[in-house]
GROMACS .gro file of C-alpha atoms in nm:
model
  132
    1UNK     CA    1  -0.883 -11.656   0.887
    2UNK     CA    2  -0.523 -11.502   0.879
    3UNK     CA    3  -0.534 -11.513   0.503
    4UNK     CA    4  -0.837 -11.311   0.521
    5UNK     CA    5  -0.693 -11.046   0.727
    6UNK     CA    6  -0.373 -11.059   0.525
    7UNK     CA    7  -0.580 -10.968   0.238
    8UNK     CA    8  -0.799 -10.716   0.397
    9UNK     CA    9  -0.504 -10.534   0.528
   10UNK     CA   10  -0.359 -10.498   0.189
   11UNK     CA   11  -0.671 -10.403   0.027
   12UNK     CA   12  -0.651 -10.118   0.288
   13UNK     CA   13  -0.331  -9.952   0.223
   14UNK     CA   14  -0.433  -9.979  -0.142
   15UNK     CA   15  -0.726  -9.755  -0.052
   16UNK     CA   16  -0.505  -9.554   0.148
   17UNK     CA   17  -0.264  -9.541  -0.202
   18UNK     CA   18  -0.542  -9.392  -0.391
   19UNK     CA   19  -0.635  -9.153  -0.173
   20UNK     CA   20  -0.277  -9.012  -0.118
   21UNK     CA   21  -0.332  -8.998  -0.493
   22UNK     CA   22  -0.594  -8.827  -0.552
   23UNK     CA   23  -0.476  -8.533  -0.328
   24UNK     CA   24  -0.163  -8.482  -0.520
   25UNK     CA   25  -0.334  -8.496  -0.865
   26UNK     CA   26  -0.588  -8.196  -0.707
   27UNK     CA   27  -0.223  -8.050  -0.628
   28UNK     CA   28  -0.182  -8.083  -1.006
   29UNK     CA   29  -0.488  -7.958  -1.141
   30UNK     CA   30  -0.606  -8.305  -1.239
   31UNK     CA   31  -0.900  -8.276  -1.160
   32UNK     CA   32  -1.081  -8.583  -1.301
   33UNK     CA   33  -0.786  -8.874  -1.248
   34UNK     CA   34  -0.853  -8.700  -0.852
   35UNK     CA   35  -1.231  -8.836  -0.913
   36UNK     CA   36  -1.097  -9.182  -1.017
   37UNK     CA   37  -0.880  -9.219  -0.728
   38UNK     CA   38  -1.135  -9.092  -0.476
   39UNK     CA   39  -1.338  -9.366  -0.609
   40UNK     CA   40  -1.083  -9.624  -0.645
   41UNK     CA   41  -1.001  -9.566  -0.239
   42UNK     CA   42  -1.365  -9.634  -0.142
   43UNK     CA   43  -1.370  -9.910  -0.364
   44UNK     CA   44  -1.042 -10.074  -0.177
   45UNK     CA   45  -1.167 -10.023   0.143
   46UNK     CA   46  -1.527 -10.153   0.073
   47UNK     CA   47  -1.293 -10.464  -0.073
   48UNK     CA   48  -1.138 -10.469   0.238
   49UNK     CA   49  -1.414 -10.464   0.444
   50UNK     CA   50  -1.504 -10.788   0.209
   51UNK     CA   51  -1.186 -10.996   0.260
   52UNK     CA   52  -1.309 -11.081   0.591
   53UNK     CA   53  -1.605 -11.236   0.499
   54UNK     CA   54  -1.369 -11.416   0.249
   55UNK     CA   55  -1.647 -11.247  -0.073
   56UNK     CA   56  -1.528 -11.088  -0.390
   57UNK     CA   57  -1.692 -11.029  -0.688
   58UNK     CA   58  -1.584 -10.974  -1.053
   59UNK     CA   59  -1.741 -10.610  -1.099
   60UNK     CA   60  -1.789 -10.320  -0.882
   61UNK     CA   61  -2.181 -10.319  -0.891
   62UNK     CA   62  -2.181 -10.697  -0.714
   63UNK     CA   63  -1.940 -10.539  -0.462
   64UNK     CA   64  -2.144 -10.215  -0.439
   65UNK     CA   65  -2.405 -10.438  -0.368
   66UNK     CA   66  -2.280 -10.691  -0.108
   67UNK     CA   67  -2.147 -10.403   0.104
   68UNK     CA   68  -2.455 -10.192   0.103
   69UNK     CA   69  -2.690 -10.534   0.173
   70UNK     CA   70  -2.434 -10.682   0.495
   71UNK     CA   71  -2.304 -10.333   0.631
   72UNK     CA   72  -2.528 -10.059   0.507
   73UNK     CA   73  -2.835 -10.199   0.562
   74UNK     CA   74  -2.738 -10.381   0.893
   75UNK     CA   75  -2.619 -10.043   1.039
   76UNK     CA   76  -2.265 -10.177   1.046
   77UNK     CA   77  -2.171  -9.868   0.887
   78UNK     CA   78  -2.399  -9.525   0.837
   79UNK     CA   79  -2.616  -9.478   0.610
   80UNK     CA   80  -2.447  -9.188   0.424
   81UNK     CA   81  -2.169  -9.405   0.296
   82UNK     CA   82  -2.416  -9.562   0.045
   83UNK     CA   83  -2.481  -9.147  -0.089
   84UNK     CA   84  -2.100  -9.156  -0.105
   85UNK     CA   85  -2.085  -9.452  -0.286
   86UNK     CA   86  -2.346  -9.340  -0.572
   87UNK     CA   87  -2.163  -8.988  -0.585
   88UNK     CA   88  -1.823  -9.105  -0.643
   89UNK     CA   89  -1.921  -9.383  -0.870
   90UNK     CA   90  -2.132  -9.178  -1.075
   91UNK     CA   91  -1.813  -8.910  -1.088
   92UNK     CA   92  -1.568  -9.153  -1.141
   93UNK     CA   93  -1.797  -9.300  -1.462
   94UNK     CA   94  -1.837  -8.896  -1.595
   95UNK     CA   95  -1.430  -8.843  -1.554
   96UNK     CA   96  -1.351  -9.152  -1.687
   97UNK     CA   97  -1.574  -9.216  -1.993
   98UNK     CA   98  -1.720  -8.876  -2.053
   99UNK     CA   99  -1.502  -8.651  -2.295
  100UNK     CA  100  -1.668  -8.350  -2.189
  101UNK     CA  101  -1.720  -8.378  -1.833
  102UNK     CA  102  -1.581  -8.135  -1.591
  103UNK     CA  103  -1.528  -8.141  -1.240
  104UNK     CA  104  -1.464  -7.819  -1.069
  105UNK     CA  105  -1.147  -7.819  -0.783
  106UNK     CA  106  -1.463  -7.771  -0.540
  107UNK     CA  107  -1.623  -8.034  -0.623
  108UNK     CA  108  -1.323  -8.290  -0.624
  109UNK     CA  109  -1.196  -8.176  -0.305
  110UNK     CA  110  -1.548  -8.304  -0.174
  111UNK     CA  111  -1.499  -8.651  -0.350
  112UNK     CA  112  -1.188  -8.626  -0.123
  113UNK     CA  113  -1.346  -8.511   0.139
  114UNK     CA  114  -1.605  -8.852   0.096
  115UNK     CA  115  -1.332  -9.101   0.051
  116UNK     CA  116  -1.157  -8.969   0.348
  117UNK     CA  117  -1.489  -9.034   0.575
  118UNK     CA  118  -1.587  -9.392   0.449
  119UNK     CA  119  -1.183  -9.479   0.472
  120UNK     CA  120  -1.172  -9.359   0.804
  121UNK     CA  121  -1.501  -9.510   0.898
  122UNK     CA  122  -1.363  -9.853   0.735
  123UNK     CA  123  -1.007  -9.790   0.939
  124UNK     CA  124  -1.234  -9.764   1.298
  125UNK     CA  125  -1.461 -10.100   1.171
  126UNK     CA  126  -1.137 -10.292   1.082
  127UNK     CA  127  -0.966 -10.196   1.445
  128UNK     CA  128  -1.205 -10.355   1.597
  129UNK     CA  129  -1.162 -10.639   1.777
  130UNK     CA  130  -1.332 -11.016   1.578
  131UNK     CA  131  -1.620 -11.143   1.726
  132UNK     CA  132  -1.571 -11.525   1.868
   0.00000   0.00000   0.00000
């Protein structure tokens, strides 16, 4: 179990990495590597959230997946995290793959705006204390 945690917690300040990220590239006018990190800090903490149940997966739709079946679903966490999840995914696919994609400074700084929420709803899940 305290491998588990070990692992969460560092999954966690890697989420917490990409966000910090993602604010300074919208500081730089970088707008689509801002989209990738936005996504790339849900994706920790969803990870995170994972490590305790001691699941990973190799690709990000399994972990989509798991989270939205044992937390989503289950009202662990609200429902509007899953609508974050699709947004930011979907963005981060665009920015990363699509040459001619563009992402206005608006709508990054709501991708931050998302990550922040389902980090900081991760952050209050993770304080709590374990079931025994």
């Amino acid at each position: 179990m305290e491998h588990s945690k070990d692992v969460s917690k560092y999954r966690y300040e890697k989420a917490v990495q990409c966000l910090e990220a993602a604010k300074a590239l919208i500081a730089l006018n970088d707008y689509k590597s801002a989209a990738n990190r936005s996504y790339y800090c849900v994706f920790h903490a969803m990870r995170s959230v994972l490590a305790l149940d001691n699941v990973d997966f190799g690709n990000h739709g399994q972990v989509m997946g798991y989270f939205r079946r044992e937390y989503i679903k289950t009202k662990t966490f609200p429902v509007k995290m899953s609508d974050i999840l699709t947004v930011l995914f979907d963005v981060r696919n665009k920015s990363d793959y699509d040459d001619f994609y563009i992402i206005s400074k608006e709508d990054v700084t709501n991708q931050l705006l998302s990550a922040e929420f389902f980090l900081d709803e991760v952050r209050k899940h993770l304080e709590q204390p374990a079931e025994t």
